Short mmCIF file of C-alpha atoms and ligand atoms in Angstrom, two decimals:
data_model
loop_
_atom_site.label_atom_id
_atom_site.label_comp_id
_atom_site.label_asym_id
_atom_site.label_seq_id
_atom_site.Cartn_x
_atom_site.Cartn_y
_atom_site.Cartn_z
CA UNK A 1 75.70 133.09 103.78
CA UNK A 2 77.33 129.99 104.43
CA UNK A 3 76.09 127.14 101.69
CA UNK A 4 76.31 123.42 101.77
CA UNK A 5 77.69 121.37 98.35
CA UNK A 6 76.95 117.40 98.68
CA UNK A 7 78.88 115.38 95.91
CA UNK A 8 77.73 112.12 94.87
CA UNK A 9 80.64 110.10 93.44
CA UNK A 10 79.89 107.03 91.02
CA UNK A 11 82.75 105.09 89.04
CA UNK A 12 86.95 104.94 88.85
CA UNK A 13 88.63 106.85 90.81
CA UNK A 14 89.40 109.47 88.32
CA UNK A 15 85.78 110.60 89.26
CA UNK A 16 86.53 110.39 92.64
CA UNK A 17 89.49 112.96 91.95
CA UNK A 18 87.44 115.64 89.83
CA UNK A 19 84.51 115.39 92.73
CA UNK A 20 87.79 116.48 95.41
CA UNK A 21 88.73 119.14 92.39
CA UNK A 22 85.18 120.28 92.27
CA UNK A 23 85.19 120.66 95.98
CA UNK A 24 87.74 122.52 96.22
CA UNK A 25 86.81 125.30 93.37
CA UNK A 26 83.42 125.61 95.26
CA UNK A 27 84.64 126.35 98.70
CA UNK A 28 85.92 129.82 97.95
CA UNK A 29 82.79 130.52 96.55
CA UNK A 30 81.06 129.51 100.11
CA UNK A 31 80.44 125.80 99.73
CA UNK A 32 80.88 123.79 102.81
CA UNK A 33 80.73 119.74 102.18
CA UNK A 34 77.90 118.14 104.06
CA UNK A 35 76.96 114.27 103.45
CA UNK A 36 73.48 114.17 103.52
CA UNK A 37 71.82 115.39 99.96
CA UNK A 38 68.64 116.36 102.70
CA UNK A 39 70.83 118.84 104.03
CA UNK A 40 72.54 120.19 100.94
CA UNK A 41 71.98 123.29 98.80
CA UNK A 42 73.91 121.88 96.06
CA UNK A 43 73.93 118.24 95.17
CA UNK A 44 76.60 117.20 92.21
CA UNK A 45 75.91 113.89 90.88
CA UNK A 46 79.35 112.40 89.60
CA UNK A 47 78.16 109.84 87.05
CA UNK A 48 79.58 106.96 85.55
CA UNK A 49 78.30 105.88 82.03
CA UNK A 50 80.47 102.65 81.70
CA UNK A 51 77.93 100.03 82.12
CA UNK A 52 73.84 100.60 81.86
CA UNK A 53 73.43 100.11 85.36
CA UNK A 54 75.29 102.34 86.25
CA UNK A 55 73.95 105.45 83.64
CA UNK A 56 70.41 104.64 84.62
CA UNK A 57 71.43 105.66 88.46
CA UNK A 58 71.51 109.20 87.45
CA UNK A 59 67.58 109.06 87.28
CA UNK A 60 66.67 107.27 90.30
CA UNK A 61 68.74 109.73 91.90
CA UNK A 62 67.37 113.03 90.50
CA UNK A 63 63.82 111.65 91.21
CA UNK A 64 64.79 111.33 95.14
CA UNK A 65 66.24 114.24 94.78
CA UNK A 66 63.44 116.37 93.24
CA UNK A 67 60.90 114.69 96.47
CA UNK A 68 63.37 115.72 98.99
CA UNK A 69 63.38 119.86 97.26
CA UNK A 70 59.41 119.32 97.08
CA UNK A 71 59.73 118.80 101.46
CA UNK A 72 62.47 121.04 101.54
CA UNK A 73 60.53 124.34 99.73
CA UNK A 74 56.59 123.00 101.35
CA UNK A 75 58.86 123.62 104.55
CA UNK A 76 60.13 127.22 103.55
CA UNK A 77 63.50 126.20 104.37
CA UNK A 78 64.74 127.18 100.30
CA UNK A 79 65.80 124.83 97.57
CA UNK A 80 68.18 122.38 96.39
CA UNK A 81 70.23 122.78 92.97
CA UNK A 82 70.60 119.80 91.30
CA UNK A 83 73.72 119.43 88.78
CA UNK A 84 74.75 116.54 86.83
CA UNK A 85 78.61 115.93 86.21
CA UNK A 86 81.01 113.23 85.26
CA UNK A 87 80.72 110.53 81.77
CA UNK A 88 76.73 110.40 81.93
CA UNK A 89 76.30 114.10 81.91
CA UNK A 90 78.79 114.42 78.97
CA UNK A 91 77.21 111.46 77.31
CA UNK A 92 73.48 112.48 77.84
CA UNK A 93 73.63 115.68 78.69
CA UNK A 94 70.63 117.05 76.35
CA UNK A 95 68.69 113.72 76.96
CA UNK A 96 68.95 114.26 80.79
CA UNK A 97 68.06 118.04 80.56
CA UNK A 98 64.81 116.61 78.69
CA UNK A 99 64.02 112.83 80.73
CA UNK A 100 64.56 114.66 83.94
CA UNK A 101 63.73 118.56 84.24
CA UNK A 102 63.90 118.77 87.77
CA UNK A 103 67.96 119.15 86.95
CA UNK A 104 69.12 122.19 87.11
CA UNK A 105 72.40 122.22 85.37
CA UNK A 106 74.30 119.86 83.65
CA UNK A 107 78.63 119.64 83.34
CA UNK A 108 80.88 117.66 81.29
CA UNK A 109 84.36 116.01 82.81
CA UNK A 110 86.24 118.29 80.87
CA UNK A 111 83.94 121.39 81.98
CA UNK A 112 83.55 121.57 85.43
CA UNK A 113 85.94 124.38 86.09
CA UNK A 114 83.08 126.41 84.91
CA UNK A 115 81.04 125.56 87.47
CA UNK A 116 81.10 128.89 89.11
CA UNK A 117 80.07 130.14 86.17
CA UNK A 118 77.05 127.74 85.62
CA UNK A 119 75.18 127.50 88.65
CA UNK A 120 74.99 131.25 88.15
CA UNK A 121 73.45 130.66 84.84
CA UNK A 122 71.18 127.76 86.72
CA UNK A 123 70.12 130.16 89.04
CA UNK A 124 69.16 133.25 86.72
CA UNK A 125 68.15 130.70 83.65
CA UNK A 126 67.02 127.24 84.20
CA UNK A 127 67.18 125.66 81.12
CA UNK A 128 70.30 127.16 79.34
CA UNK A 129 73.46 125.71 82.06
CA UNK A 130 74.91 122.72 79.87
CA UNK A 131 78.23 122.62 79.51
CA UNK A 132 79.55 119.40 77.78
CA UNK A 133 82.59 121.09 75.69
CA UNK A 134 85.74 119.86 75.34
CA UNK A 135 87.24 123.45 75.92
CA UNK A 136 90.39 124.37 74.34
CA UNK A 137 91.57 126.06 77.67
CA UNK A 138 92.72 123.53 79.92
CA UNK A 139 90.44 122.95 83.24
CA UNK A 140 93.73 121.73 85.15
CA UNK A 141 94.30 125.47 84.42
CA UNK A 142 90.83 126.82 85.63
CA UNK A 143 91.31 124.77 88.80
CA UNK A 144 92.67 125.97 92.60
CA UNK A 145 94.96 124.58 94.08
CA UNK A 146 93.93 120.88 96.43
CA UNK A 147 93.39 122.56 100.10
CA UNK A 148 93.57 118.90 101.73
CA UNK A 149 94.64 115.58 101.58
CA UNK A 150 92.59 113.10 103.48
CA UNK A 151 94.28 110.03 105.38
CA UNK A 152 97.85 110.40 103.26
CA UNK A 153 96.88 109.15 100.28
CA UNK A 154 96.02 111.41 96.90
CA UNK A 155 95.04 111.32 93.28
CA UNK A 156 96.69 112.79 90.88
CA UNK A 157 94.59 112.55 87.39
CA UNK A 158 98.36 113.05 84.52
CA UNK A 159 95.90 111.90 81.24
CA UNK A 160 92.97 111.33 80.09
CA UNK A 161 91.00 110.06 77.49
CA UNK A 162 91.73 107.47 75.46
CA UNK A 163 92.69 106.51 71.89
CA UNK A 164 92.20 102.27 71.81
CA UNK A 165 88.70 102.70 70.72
CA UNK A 166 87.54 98.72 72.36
CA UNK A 167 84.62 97.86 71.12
CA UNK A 168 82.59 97.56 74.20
CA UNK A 169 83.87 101.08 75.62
CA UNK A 170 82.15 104.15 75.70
CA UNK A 171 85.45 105.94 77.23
CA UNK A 172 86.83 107.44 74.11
CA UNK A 173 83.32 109.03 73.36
CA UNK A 174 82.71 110.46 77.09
CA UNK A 175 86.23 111.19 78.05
CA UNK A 176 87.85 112.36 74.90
CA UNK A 177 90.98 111.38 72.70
CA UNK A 178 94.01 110.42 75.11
CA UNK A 179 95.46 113.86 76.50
CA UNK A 180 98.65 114.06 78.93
CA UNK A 181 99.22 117.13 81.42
CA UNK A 182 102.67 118.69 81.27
CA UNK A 183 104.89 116.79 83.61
CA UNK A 184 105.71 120.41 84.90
CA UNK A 185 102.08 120.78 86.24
CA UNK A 186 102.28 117.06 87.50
CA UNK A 187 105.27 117.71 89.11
CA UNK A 188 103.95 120.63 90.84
CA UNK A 189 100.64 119.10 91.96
CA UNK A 190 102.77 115.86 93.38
CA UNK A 191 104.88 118.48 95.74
CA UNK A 192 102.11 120.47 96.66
CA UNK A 193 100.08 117.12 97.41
CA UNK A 194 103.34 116.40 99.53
CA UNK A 195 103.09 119.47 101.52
CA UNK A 196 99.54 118.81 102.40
CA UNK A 197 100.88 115.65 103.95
CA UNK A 198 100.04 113.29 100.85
CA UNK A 199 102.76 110.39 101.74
CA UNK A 200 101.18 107.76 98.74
CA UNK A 201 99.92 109.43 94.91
CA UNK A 202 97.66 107.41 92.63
CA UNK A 203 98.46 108.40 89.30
CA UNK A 204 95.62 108.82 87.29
CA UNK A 205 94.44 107.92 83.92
CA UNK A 206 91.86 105.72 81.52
CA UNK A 207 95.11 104.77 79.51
CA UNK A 208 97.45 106.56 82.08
CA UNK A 209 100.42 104.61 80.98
CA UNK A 210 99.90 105.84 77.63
CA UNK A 211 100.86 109.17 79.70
CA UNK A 212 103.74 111.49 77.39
CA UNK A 213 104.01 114.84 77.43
CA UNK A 214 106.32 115.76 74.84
CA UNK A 215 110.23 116.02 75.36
CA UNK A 216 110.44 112.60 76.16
CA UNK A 217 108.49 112.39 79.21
CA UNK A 218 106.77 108.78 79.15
CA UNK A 219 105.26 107.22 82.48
CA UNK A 220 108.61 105.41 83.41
CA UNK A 221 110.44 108.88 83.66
CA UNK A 222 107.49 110.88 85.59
CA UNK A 223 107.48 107.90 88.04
CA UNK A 224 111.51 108.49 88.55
CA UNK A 225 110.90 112.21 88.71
CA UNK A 226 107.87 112.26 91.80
CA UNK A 227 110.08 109.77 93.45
CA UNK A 228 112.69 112.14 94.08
CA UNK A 229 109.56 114.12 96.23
CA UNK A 230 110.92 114.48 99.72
CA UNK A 231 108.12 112.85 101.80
CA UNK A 232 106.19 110.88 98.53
CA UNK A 233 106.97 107.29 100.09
CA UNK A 234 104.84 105.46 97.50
CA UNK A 235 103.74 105.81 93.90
CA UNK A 236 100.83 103.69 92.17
CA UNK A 237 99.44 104.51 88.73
CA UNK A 238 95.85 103.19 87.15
CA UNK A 239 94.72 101.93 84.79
CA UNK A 240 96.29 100.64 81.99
CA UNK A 241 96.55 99.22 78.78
CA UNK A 242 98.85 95.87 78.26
CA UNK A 243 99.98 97.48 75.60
CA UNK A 244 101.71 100.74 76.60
CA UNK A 245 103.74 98.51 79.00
CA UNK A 246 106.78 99.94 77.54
CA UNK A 247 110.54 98.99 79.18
CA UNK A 248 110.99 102.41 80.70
CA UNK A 249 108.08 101.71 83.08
CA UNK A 250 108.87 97.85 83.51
CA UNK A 251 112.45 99.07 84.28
CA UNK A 252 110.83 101.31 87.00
CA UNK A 253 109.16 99.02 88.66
CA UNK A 254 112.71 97.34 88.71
CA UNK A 255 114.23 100.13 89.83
CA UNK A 256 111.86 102.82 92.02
CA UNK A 257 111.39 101.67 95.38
CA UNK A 258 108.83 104.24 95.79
CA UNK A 259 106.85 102.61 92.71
CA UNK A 260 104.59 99.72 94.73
CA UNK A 261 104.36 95.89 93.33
CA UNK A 262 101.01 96.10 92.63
CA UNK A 263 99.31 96.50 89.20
CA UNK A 264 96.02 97.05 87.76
CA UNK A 265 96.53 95.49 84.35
CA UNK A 266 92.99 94.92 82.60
CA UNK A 267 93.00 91.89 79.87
CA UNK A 268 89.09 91.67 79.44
CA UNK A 269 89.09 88.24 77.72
CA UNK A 270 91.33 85.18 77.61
CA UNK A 271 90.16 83.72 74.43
CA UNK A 272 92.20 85.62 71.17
CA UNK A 273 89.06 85.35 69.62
CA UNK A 274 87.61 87.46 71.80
CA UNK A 275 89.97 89.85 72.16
CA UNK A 276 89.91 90.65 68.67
CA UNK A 277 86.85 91.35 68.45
CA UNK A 278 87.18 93.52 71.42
CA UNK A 279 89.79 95.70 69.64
CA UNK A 280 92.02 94.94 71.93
CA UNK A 281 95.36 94.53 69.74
CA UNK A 282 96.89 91.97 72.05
CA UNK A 283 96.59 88.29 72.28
CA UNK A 284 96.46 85.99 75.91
CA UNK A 285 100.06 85.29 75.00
CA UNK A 286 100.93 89.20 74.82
CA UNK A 287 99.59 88.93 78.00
CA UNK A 288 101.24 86.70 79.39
CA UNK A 289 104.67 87.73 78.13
CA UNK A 290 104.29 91.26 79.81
CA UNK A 291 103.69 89.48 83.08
CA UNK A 292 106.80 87.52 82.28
CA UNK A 293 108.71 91.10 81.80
CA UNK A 294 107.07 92.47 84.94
CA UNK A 295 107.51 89.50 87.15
CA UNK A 296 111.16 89.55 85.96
CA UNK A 297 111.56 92.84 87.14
CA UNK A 298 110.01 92.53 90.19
CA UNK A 299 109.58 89.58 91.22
CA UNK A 300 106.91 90.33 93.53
CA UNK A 301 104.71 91.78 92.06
CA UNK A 302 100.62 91.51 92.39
CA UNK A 303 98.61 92.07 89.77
CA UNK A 304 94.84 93.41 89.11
CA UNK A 305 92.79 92.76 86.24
CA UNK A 306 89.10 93.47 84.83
CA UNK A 307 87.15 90.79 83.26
CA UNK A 308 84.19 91.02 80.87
CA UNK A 309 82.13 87.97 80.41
CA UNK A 310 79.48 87.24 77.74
CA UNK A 311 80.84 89.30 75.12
CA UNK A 312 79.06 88.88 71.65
CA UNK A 313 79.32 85.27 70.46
CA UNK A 314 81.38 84.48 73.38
CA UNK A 315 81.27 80.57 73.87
CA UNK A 316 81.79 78.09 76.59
CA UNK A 317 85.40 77.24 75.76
CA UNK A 318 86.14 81.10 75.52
CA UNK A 319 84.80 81.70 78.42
CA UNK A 320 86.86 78.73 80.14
CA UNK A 321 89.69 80.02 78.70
CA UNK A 322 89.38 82.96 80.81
CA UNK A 323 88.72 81.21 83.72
CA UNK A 324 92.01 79.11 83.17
CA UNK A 325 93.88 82.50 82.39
CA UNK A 326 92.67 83.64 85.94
CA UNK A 327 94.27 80.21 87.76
CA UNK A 328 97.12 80.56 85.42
CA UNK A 329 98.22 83.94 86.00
CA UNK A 330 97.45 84.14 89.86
CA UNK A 331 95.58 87.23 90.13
CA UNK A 332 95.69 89.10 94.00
CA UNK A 333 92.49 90.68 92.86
CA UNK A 334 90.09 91.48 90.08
CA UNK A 335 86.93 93.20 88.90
CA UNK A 336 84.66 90.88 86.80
CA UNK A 337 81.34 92.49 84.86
CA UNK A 338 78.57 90.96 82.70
CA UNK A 339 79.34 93.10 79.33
CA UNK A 340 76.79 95.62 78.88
CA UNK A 341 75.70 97.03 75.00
CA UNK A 342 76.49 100.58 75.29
CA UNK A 343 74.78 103.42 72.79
CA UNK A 344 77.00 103.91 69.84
CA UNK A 345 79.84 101.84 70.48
CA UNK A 346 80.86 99.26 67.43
CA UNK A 347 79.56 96.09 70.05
CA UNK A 348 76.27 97.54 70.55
CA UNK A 349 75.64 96.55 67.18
CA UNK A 350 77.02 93.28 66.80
CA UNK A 351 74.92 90.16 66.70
CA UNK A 352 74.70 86.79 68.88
CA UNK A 353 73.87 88.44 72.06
CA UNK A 354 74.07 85.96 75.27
CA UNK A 355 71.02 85.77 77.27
CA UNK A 356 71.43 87.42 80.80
CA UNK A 357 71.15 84.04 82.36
CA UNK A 358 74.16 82.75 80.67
CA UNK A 359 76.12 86.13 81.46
CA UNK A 360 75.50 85.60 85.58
CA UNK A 361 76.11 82.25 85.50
CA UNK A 362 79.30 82.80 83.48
CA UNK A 363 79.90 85.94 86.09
CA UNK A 364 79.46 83.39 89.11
CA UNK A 365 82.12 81.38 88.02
CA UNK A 366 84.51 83.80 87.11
CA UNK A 367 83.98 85.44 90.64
CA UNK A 368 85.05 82.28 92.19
CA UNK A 369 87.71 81.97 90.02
CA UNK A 370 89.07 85.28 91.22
CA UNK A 371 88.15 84.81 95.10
CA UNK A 372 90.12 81.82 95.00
CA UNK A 373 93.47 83.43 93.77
CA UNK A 374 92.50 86.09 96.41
CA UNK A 375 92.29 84.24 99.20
CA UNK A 376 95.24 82.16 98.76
CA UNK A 377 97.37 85.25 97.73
CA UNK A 378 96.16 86.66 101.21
CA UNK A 379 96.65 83.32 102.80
CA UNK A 380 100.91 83.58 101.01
CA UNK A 381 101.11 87.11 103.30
CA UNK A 382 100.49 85.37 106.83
CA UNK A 383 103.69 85.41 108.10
CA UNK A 384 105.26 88.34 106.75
CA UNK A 385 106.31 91.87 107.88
CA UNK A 386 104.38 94.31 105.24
CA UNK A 387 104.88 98.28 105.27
CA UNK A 388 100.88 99.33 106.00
CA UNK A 389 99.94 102.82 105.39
CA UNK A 390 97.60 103.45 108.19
CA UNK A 391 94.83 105.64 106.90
CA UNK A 392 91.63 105.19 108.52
CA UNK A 393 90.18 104.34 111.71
CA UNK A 394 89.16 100.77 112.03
CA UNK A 395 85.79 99.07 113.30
CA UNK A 396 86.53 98.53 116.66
CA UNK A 397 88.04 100.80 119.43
CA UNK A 398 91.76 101.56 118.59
CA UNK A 399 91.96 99.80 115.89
CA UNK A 400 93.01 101.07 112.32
CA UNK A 401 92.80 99.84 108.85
CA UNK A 402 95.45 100.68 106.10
CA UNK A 403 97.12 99.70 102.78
CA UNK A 404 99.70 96.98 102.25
CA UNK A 405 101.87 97.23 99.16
CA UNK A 406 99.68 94.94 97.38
CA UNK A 407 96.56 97.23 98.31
CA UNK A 408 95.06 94.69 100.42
CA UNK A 409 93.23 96.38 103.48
CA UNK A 410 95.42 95.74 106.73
CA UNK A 411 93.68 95.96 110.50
CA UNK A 412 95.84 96.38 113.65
CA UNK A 413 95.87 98.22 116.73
CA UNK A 414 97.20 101.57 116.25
CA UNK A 415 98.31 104.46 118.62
CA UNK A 416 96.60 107.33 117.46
CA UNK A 417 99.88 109.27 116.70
CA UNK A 418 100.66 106.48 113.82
CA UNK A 419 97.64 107.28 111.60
CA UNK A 420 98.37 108.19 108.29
CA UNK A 421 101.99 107.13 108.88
CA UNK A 422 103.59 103.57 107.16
CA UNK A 423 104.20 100.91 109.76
CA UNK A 424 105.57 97.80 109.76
CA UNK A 425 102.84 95.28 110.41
CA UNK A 426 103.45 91.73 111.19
CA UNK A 427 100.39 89.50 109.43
CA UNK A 428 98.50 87.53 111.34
CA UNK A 429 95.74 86.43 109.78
CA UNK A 430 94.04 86.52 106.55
CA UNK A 431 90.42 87.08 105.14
CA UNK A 432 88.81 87.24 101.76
CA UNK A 433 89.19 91.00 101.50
CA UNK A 434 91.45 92.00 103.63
CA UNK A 435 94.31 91.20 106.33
CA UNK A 436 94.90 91.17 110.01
CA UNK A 437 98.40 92.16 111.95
CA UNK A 438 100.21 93.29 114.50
CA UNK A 439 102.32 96.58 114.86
CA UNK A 440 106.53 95.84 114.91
CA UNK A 441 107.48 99.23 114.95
CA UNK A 442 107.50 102.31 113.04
CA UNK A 443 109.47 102.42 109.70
CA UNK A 444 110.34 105.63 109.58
CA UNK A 445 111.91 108.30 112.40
CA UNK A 446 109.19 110.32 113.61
CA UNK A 447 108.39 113.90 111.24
N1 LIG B 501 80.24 96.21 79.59
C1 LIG B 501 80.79 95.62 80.69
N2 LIG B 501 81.94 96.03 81.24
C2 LIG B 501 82.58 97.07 80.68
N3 LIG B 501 83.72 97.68 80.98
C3 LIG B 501 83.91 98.70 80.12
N4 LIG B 501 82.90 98.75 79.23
C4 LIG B 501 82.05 97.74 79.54
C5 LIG B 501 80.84 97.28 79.01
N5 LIG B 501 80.28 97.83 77.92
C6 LIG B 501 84.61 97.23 82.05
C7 LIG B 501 85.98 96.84 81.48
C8 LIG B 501 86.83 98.00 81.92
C9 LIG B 501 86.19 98.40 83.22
C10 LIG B 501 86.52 99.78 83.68
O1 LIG B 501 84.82 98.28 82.95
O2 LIG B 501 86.38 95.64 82.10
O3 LIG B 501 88.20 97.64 82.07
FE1 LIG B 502 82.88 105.43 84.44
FE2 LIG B 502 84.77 105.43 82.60
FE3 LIG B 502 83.69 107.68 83.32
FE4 LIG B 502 85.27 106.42 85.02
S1 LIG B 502 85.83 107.32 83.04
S2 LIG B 502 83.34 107.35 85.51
S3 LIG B 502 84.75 104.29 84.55
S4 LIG B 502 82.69 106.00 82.29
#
């Protein structure tokens, strides 16, 4: 009988990847996606443990959950399994077996090729399906093939894990010491991802550009390899660490046509001090210098960046010294967060706390910060003829939204037969988020 799998996805992108790999190993087994958890058989919930906020989700969702089974058996209309996957379950996994019973199983991000396997176990066992192992046999390896790419654009997850140990992070505890996938396998994925119609890969990883596999292969050179991919038009990697911006990659970017001028490049802090006590092993000045190097190689180039304010001892000149970074620098976008003590990481535990109040304050101005440098590097596109992969309808009748270079979101009338194709887009007009244009023609001869 036919069975219906809803996936919940919380955090990066890298979840959003395994919940597409999970997917895909459940359909064989009978699993058709649905996107109502009322309607569902199976609900995954892909959790994110970065910040509290986020971790404590997980059990306002399995208590929803659990009342919408309680309808769904008083009706006679049979259950719901509940799993838990992704960093929470692999953080908490006993402690969310025991603060929330109503879940049936629970799966680790390095696990979850044994799902099969598990909700077996859930259904015979309740009690006994936890799987939070860091297996020795590879899961890339336990894993079908991708059956579909939606709207041209894929993830491709190359690493994982990571080996910086920052003092606010609770990646290298949930995800693991820094791991890279053969570039063979990579390889493979990116032209099967191309057959499926994938014209733009996100490379994946916490420290992806940390990515080597042995015999050489360092970021820079799997870039130059998938760009050789008949059909793979653009290339994008996230996130990573200032300081695995080696010149093989910076050359790239020099280089790759394929490789777009865009780059998520998290500096946290812009006070030294700060960053020190971060763990961060770079300085504002490193910083600065690898923009330099990157700007230098491509000289237009936008850049991404996450922010965490109200770090430990952080004071008011530290935090203005972020601020000023974000002016200085010229960001085209950026994530800002009010740092969050997380269980067991070397942070948690260190004294002069800020109050909350000072944190959103501090937040609020470091938002406006960044929505400034946003809007006016929108405001620079007006005028210009950007390459916009069209991958989604838009809000109104015929009208599409896509991705420029610089990953800002693009709207323009569309004939249907252009979706999920790059088109050249004249800008029109710009908005906080996103960008407004009109079609010039198609870039590329029809496939
Ligand atoms: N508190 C607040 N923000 C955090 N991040 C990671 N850990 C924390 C934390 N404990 C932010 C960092 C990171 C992004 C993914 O999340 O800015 O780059
Ligand atoms: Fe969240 Fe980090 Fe896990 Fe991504 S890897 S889901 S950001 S904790």
């Amino acid at each position: 009988m036919a069975k219906r799998l809803c996936i919940k996805t919380y955090g990066c992108q890298m979840n959003v990847y395994d919940s597409g790999r999970m997917a895909d190993l459940l359909a064989p087994l009978g699993y058709a996606a649905v996107d109502d958890a009322a309607e569902a058989d199976l609900v995954i919930l892909n959790t994110c443990h970065i910040r509290e906020k986020a971790a404590e989700k997980v059990y306002s969702d399995v208590g929803r959950l659990r009342d919408l089974r309680l309808e769904r058996e008083a009706r006679g209309e049979g259950s719901i399994t509940i799993a838990v996957a992704g960093c929470t379950a692999q953080a908490e996994g006993a402690e969310i077996m025991r603060r929330a019973p109503a879940v049936d199983l629970v799966v680790g991000p390095q696990a979850y090729h044994r799902l099969p396997e598990l909700i077996a176990r859930a259904h015979r066992t309740k009690g006994e399906a936890l799987d939070t192992d860091f297996p020795v046999d590879s899961k890339f390896d336990g894993l079908p093939a991708q059956t579909r790419v939606e709207g041209s654009a894929a993830f491709l997850t190359i690493q994982e894990g990571c080996d910086k140990f920052c003092t606010f992070c609770v990646v290298p505890y949930t995800r693991g010491a820094e791991a890279s996938r053969p570039a063979a396998a990579v390889l493979a994925e990116a032209r099967h991802l191309a057959s499926l119609g994938a014209r733009e890969i996100t490379l994946l990883g916490q420290n992806v550009n940390a990515y080597g596999a042995g015999e050489g292969w360092s970021l820079g050179r799997l870039v130059r390899a998938l760009a050789e991919i008949p059909g793979l038009e653009r290339i994008r990697y996230t996130t990573s660490h200032p300081r695995d911006m080696d010149d093989e990659l910076i050359e790239a970017h020099a280089q790759v046509p394929a490789l777009m001028p865009f780059l998520h490049l998290p500096v946290q802090s812009g006070a030294d001090r700060i960053l020190d006590a971060m763990n961060r092993r770079h300085t504002a000045d490193d910083y600065r210098r690898v923009i330099e190097r990157l700007r230098k190689a491509r000289p237009d180039i936008a850049l991404s960046s996450d922010f965490i304010v109200g770090f430990p001892g952080e004071s008011e000149a530290e935090f203005q010294a972020t601020v000023d970074l974000v002016a200085e620098i010229g960001f085209a976008q950026a994530y800002s967060f009010k740092y969050s003590p997380r269980p067991g990481t070397p942070a948690s535990m260190m004294a002069d706390c800020l109050p909350d109040d000072v944190k959103s304050e501090r937040l609020a101005r470091l938002q406006a910060a960044i929505a400034k440098g946003q809007r006016q590097f929108n405001e620079a596109c007006v005028g210009r003829v950007l390459p916009v992969l069209f991958d989604r309808p838009g809000r109104h009748p015929g009208q599409a939204v896509g991705r420029s270079p610089y990953m800002q979101g693009v709207h323009a009338d569309l004939p249907a037969e252009l979706m999920g194709r790059i088109v050249d887009v004249a800008i029109t007009s710009a908005h906080p988020n996103s960008l407004g244009g009109r079609l010039v023609g198609a870039t590329e001869a029809a496939a």
